[in-house]
PDB file of C-alpha atoms in Angstrom:
ATOM      1  CA  UNK A   5      -1.274   3.429 -20.598  1.00 49.00           C
ATOM      2  CA  UNK A   6       1.547   1.815 -18.297  1.00 55.00           C
ATOM      3  CA  UNK A   7       0.800   1.756 -14.731  1.00 54.00           C
ATOM      4  CA  UNK A   8       3.688   2.821 -12.334  1.00 55.00           C
ATOM      5  CA  UNK A   9       4.191   0.570  -9.340  1.00 57.00           C
ATOM      6  CA  UNK A  10       4.104   2.194  -5.960  1.00 59.00           C
ATOM      7  CA  UNK A  11       3.988  -0.851  -3.465  1.00 58.00           C
ATOM      8  CA  UNK A  12       5.457  -3.836  -5.592  1.00 51.00           C
ATOM      9  CA  UNK A  13       5.635  -6.935  -3.895  1.00 46.00           C
ATOM     10  CA  UNK A  14       6.095 -10.588  -4.623  1.00 41.00           C
ATOM     11  CA  UNK A  15       7.365 -13.990  -2.876  1.00 36.00           C
ATOM     12  CA  UNK A  16       9.426 -13.388  -0.287  1.00 33.00           C
ATOM     13  CA  UNK A  17      10.932  -9.656  -1.465  1.00 35.00           C
ATOM     14  CA  UNK A  18       8.413  -7.742   0.522  1.00 46.00           C
ATOM     15  CA  UNK A  19       9.606  -5.440   3.438  1.00 52.00           C
ATOM     16  CA  UNK A  20       7.258  -5.866   6.519  1.00 56.00           C
ATOM     17  CA  UNK A  21       7.303  -4.148  10.048  1.00 59.00           C
ATOM     18  CA  UNK A  22       9.775  -1.614   9.093  1.00 62.00           C
ATOM     19  CA  UNK A  23      10.405   2.107  10.735  1.00 64.00           C
ATOM     20  CA  UNK A  24       8.640   4.935   9.574  1.00 56.00           C
ATOM     21  CA  UNK A  25      11.972   5.834   7.354  1.00 59.00           C
ATOM     22  CA  UNK A  26      11.977   2.764   5.491  1.00 58.00           C
ATOM     23  CA  UNK A  27       8.518   3.183   3.953  1.00 56.00           C
ATOM     24  CA  UNK A  28       9.044   6.625   2.587  1.00 56.00           C
ATOM     25  CA  UNK A  29       7.726   6.723  -0.710  1.00 52.00           C
ATOM     26  CA  UNK A  30      11.185   7.133  -2.695  1.00 46.00           C
ATOM     27  CA  UNK A  31      12.470   4.221  -0.631  1.00 47.00           C
ATOM     28  CA  UNK A  32       9.396   2.154  -1.799  1.00 46.00           C
ATOM     29  CA  UNK A  33       9.761   3.164  -5.433  1.00 44.00           C
ATOM     30  CA  UNK A  34      13.516   3.408  -6.022  1.00 41.00           C
ATOM     31  CA  UNK A  35      13.995  -0.572  -6.165  1.00 40.00           C
ATOM     32  CA  UNK A  36      11.302  -1.070  -8.867  1.00 36.00           C
ATOM     33  CA  UNK A  37      11.853   1.917 -11.208  1.00 40.00           C
ATOM     34  CA  UNK A  38      14.913   1.809 -13.627  1.00 39.00           C
ATOM     35  CA  UNK A  39      17.297   4.606 -13.075  1.00 43.00           C
ATOM     36  CA  UNK A  40      15.892   5.689  -9.694  1.00 43.00           C
ATOM     37  CA  UNK A  41      18.101   5.307  -6.875  1.00 44.00           C
ATOM     38  CA  UNK A  42      15.706   6.838  -4.434  1.00 40.00           C
ATOM     39  CA  UNK A  43      17.221  10.195  -4.596  1.00 39.00           C
ATOM     40  CA  UNK A  44      14.969  13.204  -5.326  1.00 34.00           C
ATOM     41  CA  UNK A  45      16.360  14.085  -8.619  1.00 36.00           C
ATOM     42  CA  UNK A  46      16.452  10.772 -10.194  1.00 35.00           C
ATOM     43  CA  UNK A  47      12.887  10.055  -9.398  1.00 37.00           C
ATOM     44  CA  UNK A  48      11.907  13.461 -11.067  1.00 36.00           C
ATOM     45  CA  UNK A  49      10.593  11.961 -14.113  1.00 34.00           C
ATOM     46  CA  UNK A  50       7.932  10.000 -12.277  1.00 37.00           C
ATOM     47  CA  UNK A  51       6.489  13.445 -10.986  1.00 34.00           C
ATOM     48  CA  UNK A  52       7.250  12.410  -7.345  1.00 34.00           C
ATOM     49  CA  UNK A  53       7.654  15.926  -5.770  1.00 33.00           C
ATOM     50  CA  UNK A  54      10.948  17.119  -4.678  1.00 34.00           C
ATOM     51  CA  UNK A  55       9.783  18.663  -1.238  1.00 35.00           C
ATOM     52  CA  UNK A  56       8.984  15.912   1.025  1.00 39.00           C
ATOM     53  CA  UNK A  57       5.988  17.464   2.572  1.00 41.00           C
ATOM     54  CA  UNK A  58       4.210  18.083  -0.739  1.00 41.00           C
ATOM     55  CA  UNK A  59       1.622  15.346  -1.874  1.00 45.00           C
ATOM     56  CA  UNK A  60       3.667  12.508  -3.326  1.00 49.00           C
ATOM     57  CA  UNK A  61       2.014  11.913  -6.547  1.00 47.00           C
ATOM     58  CA  UNK A  62       0.539  15.315  -7.578  1.00 44.00           C
ATOM     59  CA  UNK A  63       3.401  16.995  -9.345  1.00 44.00           C
ATOM     60  CA  UNK A  64       1.389  16.721 -12.774  1.00 46.00           C
ATOM     61  CA  UNK A  65      -2.048  18.104 -13.045  1.00 53.00           C
ATOM     62  CA  UNK A  66      -5.024  15.532 -13.305  1.00 66.00           C
ATOM     63  CA  UNK A  67      -6.081  12.577 -11.503  1.00 80.00           C
ATOM     64  CA  UNK A  68      -4.709   9.235 -10.900  1.00 84.00           C
ATOM     65  CA  UNK A  69      -6.071   6.054 -10.970  1.00 88.00           C
ATOM     66  CA  UNK A  70      -5.080   3.099  -8.307  1.00 89.00           C
ATOM     67  CA  UNK A  71      -5.210  -0.653  -9.245  1.00 91.00           C
ATOM     68  CA  UNK A  72      -4.508  -3.229  -6.558  1.00 92.00           C
ATOM     69  CA  UNK A  73      -3.465  -6.649  -8.098  1.00 93.00           C
ATOM     70  CA  UNK A  74      -3.159  -9.536  -5.900  1.00 95.00           C
ATOM     71  CA  UNK A  75      -2.441 -13.535  -6.306  1.00 95.00           C
ATOM     72  CA  UNK A  76      -3.119 -16.265  -3.809  1.00 95.00           C
ATOM     73  CA  UNK A  77      -1.157 -19.510  -3.409  1.00 94.00           C
ATOM     74  CA  UNK A  78      -3.549 -21.180  -5.904  1.00 95.00           C
ATOM     75  CA  UNK A  79      -2.466 -18.875  -8.573  1.00 95.00           C
ATOM     76  CA  UNK A  80      -5.730 -17.169  -8.876  1.00 96.00           C
ATOM     77  CA  UNK A  81      -5.330 -13.707  -9.512  1.00 96.00           C
ATOM     78  CA  UNK A  82      -7.939 -10.563  -8.943  1.00 97.00           C
ATOM     79  CA  UNK A  83      -7.779  -6.849  -9.139  1.00 96.00           C
ATOM     80  CA  UNK A  84      -9.430  -3.638  -7.429  1.00 97.00           C
ATOM     81  CA  UNK A  85      -9.448  -0.083  -8.827  1.00 95.00           C
ATOM     82  CA  UNK A  86      -9.809   3.086  -7.242  1.00 96.00           C
ATOM     83  CA  UNK A  87     -10.449   6.405  -8.578  1.00 95.00           C
ATOM     84  CA  UNK A  88      -8.867  10.189  -7.545  1.00 93.00           C
ATOM     85  CA  UNK A  89      -5.825   8.396  -6.010  1.00 89.00           C
ATOM     86  CA  UNK A  90      -3.576  10.675  -3.930  1.00 86.00           C
ATOM     87  CA  UNK A  91      -0.905  10.219  -1.295  1.00 82.00           C
ATOM     88  CA  UNK A  92      -0.332  13.304   0.728  1.00 83.00           C
ATOM     89  CA  UNK A  93       3.231  14.402   1.895  1.00 78.00           C
ATOM     90  CA  UNK A  94       4.977  13.675   5.056  1.00 79.00           C
ATOM     91  CA  UNK A  95       3.537  16.290   7.041  1.00 84.00           C
ATOM     92  CA  UNK A  96       0.317  14.709   6.634  1.00 87.00           C
ATOM     93  CA  UNK A  97       1.660  11.546   7.442  1.00 88.00           C
ATOM     94  CA  UNK A  98       1.472   9.839   3.665  1.00 85.00           C
ATOM     95  CA  UNK A  99      -2.551  10.136   4.222  1.00 91.00           C
ATOM     96  CA  UNK A 100      -4.292   7.812   1.868  1.00 91.00           C
ATOM     97  CA  UNK A 101      -6.595   9.481  -0.205  1.00 92.00           C
ATOM     98  CA  UNK A 102      -9.001   8.310  -3.186  1.00 95.00           C
ATOM     99  CA  UNK A 103     -12.478   8.940  -4.490  1.00 96.00           C
ATOM    100  CA  UNK A 104     -14.035   5.423  -4.418  1.00 97.00           C
ATOM    101  CA  UNK A 105     -13.735   1.939  -5.223  1.00 98.00           C
ATOM    102  CA  UNK A 106     -14.798   1.467  -8.938  1.00 97.00           C
ATOM    103  CA  UNK A 107     -14.604  -2.278  -9.563  1.00 97.00           C
ATOM    104  CA  UNK A 108     -12.539  -5.498  -9.772  1.00 98.00           C
ATOM    105  CA  UNK A 109     -12.493  -9.291  -9.005  1.00 98.00           C
ATOM    106  CA  UNK A 110     -10.887  -8.599  -5.465  1.00 98.00           C
ATOM    107  CA  UNK A 111     -13.650  -6.679  -3.985  1.00 98.00           C
ATOM    108  CA  UNK A 112     -12.957  -3.352  -1.953  1.00 98.00           C
ATOM    109  CA  UNK A 113     -10.977  -3.981   1.070  1.00 97.00           C
ATOM    110  CA  UNK A 114      -9.190  -0.376   1.219  1.00 97.00           C
ATOM    111  CA  UNK A 115     -12.333   1.712   1.475  1.00 97.00           C
ATOM    112  CA  UNK A 116     -12.210   1.396   5.315  1.00 95.00           C
ATOM    113  CA  UNK A 117      -8.562   2.790   5.133  1.00 96.00           C
ATOM    114  CA  UNK A 118      -9.729   5.502   3.292  1.00 97.00           C
ATOM    115  CA  UNK A 119      -8.429   9.213   4.721  1.00 97.00           C
ATOM    116  CA  UNK A 120      -6.210   7.305   7.200  1.00 95.00           C
ATOM    117  CA  UNK A 121      -2.822   8.100   8.099  1.00 94.00           C
ATOM    118  CA  UNK A 122       0.043   5.864   7.287  1.00 91.00           C
ATOM    119  CA  UNK A 123       1.161   3.738  10.657  1.00 92.00           C
ATOM    120  CA  UNK A 124       4.431   2.185  11.079  1.00 89.00           C
ATOM    121  CA  UNK A 125       5.724   0.460  14.531  1.00 89.00           C
ATOM    122  CA  UNK A 126       7.428   3.743  15.602  1.00 90.00           C
ATOM    123  CA  UNK A 127       4.548   5.915  14.604  1.00 91.00           C
ATOM    124  CA  UNK A 128       1.023   5.237  15.716  1.00 94.00           C
ATOM    125  CA  UNK A 129      -1.331   7.300  13.603  1.00 94.00           C
ATOM    126  CA  UNK A 130      -4.096   4.752  13.466  1.00 95.00           C
ATOM    127  CA  UNK A 131      -7.458   5.171  15.656  1.00 94.00           C
ATOM    128  CA  UNK A 132      -6.780   2.087  17.392  1.00 94.00           C
ATOM    129  CA  UNK A 133      -6.114   2.022  21.232  1.00 94.00           C
ATOM    130  CA  UNK A 134      -3.353  -0.367  20.031  1.00 92.00           C
ATOM    131  CA  UNK A 135      -0.434   0.307  17.430  1.00 93.00           C
ATOM    132  CA  UNK A 136      -1.879  -2.141  14.514  1.00 93.00           C
ATOM    133  CA  UNK A 137       1.401  -1.710  12.614  1.00 91.00           C
ATOM    134  CA  UNK A 138       3.218  -3.343  15.811  1.00 91.00           C
ATOM    135  CA  UNK A 139       0.131  -5.854  16.308  1.00 90.00           C
ATOM    136  CA  UNK A 140       0.150  -6.859  12.643  1.00 90.00           C
ATOM    137  CA  UNK A 141       3.706  -6.676  11.752  1.00 86.00           C
ATOM    138  CA  UNK A 142       3.848  -4.143   9.029  1.00 86.00           C
ATOM    139  CA  UNK A 143       3.079  -0.466   8.059  1.00 88.00           C
ATOM    140  CA  UNK A 144      -0.109   0.387   6.481  1.00 91.00           C
ATOM    141  CA  UNK A 145      -2.967   2.964   6.338  1.00 93.00           C
ATOM    142  CA  UNK A 146      -4.529   1.380   9.481  1.00 94.00           C
ATOM    143  CA  UNK A 147      -8.039   2.578  11.029  1.00 93.00           C
ATOM    144  CA  UNK A 148      -9.218   0.200  13.599  1.00 91.00           C
ATOM    145  CA  UNK A 149      -7.041  -2.037  12.588  1.00 90.00           C
ATOM    146  CA  UNK A 150      -7.364  -3.823   9.239  1.00 84.00           C
ATOM    147  CA  UNK A 151      -9.560  -4.971   6.276  1.00 91.00           C
ATOM    148  CA  UNK A 152      -6.151  -5.028   4.192  1.00 93.00           C
ATOM    149  CA  UNK A 153      -2.666  -4.688   4.724  1.00 91.00           C
ATOM    150  CA  UNK A 154      -0.488  -5.415   1.704  1.00 90.00           C
ATOM    151  CA  UNK A 155       2.819  -4.736   3.946  1.00 88.00           C
ATOM    152  CA  UNK A 156       2.187  -7.559   6.442  1.00 88.00           C
ATOM    153  CA  UNK A 157       4.369 -10.416   6.714  1.00 87.00           C
ATOM    154  CA  UNK A 158       4.901 -12.874   4.468  1.00 86.00           C
ATOM    155  CA  UNK A 159       3.385 -16.173   5.260  1.00 88.00           C
ATOM    156  CA  UNK A 160       2.134 -18.898   3.053  1.00 87.00           C
ATOM    157  CA  UNK A 161      -1.655 -18.966   2.393  1.00 86.00           C
ATOM    158  CA  UNK A 162      -3.924 -20.022   5.281  1.00 89.00           C
ATOM    159  CA  UNK A 163      -2.111 -19.851   8.803  1.00 89.00           C
ATOM    160  CA  UNK A 164      -2.798 -20.222  12.255  1.00 87.00           C
ATOM    161  CA  UNK A 165      -0.506 -17.378  13.546  1.00 83.00           C
ATOM    162  CA  UNK A 166      -1.764 -14.829  16.341  1.00 82.00           C
ATOM    163  CA  UNK A 167      -3.493 -12.560  15.766  1.00 84.00           C
ATOM    164  CA  UNK A 168      -5.333 -14.401  12.766  1.00 83.00           C
ATOM    165  CA  UNK A 169      -5.041 -10.838  10.516  1.00 83.00           C
ATOM    166  CA  UNK A 170      -1.392 -11.234  10.384  1.00 86.00           C
ATOM    167  CA  UNK A 171       0.500 -11.613   6.924  1.00 89.00           C
ATOM    168  CA  UNK A 172      -0.640 -10.189   3.464  1.00 91.00           C
ATOM    169  CA  UNK A 173      -4.527  -9.381   4.000  1.00 93.00           C
ATOM    170  CA  UNK A 174      -7.229  -8.576   1.392  1.00 96.00           C
ATOM    171  CA  UNK A 175      -9.667  -9.666   3.529  1.00 94.00           C
ATOM    172  CA  UNK A 176     -12.628  -9.522   0.689  1.00 96.00           C
ATOM    173  CA  UNK A 177     -10.615 -11.412  -1.771  1.00 96.00           C
ATOM    174  CA  UNK A 178      -9.165 -14.148   0.698  1.00 94.00           C
ATOM    175  CA  UNK A 179     -10.682 -14.371   4.183  1.00 90.00           C
ATOM    176  CA  UNK A 180      -8.518 -14.256   7.350  1.00 88.00           C
ATOM    177  CA  UNK A 181      -6.425 -16.100   8.339  1.00 90.00           C
ATOM    178  CA  UNK A 182      -5.116 -16.244   5.058  1.00 92.00           C
ATOM    179  CA  UNK A 183      -1.602 -14.484   3.529  1.00 92.00           C
ATOM    180  CA  UNK A 184      -1.572 -13.650  -0.100  1.00 93.00           C
ATOM    181  CA  UNK A 185       1.679 -14.664  -2.175  1.00 92.00           C
ATOM    182  CA  UNK A 186       1.576 -11.461  -4.379  1.00 90.00           C
ATOM    183  CA  UNK A 187       0.531  -8.091  -3.842  1.00 89.00           C
ATOM    184  CA  UNK A 188       1.124  -4.872  -6.081  1.00 86.00           C
ATOM    185  CA  UNK A 189      -0.418  -1.342  -6.044  1.00 87.00           C
ATOM    186  CA  UNK A 190      -0.006   0.670  -9.095  1.00 85.00           C
ATOM    187  CA  UNK A 191      -0.893   3.956 -10.509  1.00 83.00           C
ATOM    188  CA  UNK A 192      -1.667   5.703 -13.873  1.00 82.00           C
ATOM    189  CA  UNK A 193      -3.040   8.899 -14.960  1.00 81.00           C
ATOM    190  CA  UNK A 194      -7.031   8.520 -14.735  1.00 82.00           C
ATOM    191  CA  UNK A 195      -8.893   8.111 -18.159  1.00 76.00           C
TER     192      UNK A 195
END
């Protein structure tokens, strides 16, 4: 069964440190889905709800599996999978929901962020006293602050930037300070 990309980024095509509106799901989806221009009607066949306050991927009954694919600058690839994925609507700040980590060679760097609202530089929804998105230069489901951030700025591998957690981060796969080359979040109906 084909996986639907929801946050596909590679090399230098990745957005980072954007405002709330730039991260809305349809805007994330539209560049990567043929025939989807980001409007409500053109993305309907991908089961993205028409009403922006509805859960984003719950128009079809059933559960979804989330798969995160990663690649470092040495060409090593890894993945992580999660059960029961759901992304809440805008009225719930696109809160990240899932059941549990179900395996993969990348390890689990997302469970720390489970049930967190999405934070951007202009909407601080994390539990830290700082705005994690502003501090780490990218919107994400931050808790206090990160164990992963696939929307971080694009740095090339091991770096000496401050703070060390800047970049495209999946801490269990590559320890901080390291920024990944490729990251992609994809969903499919759960089997």
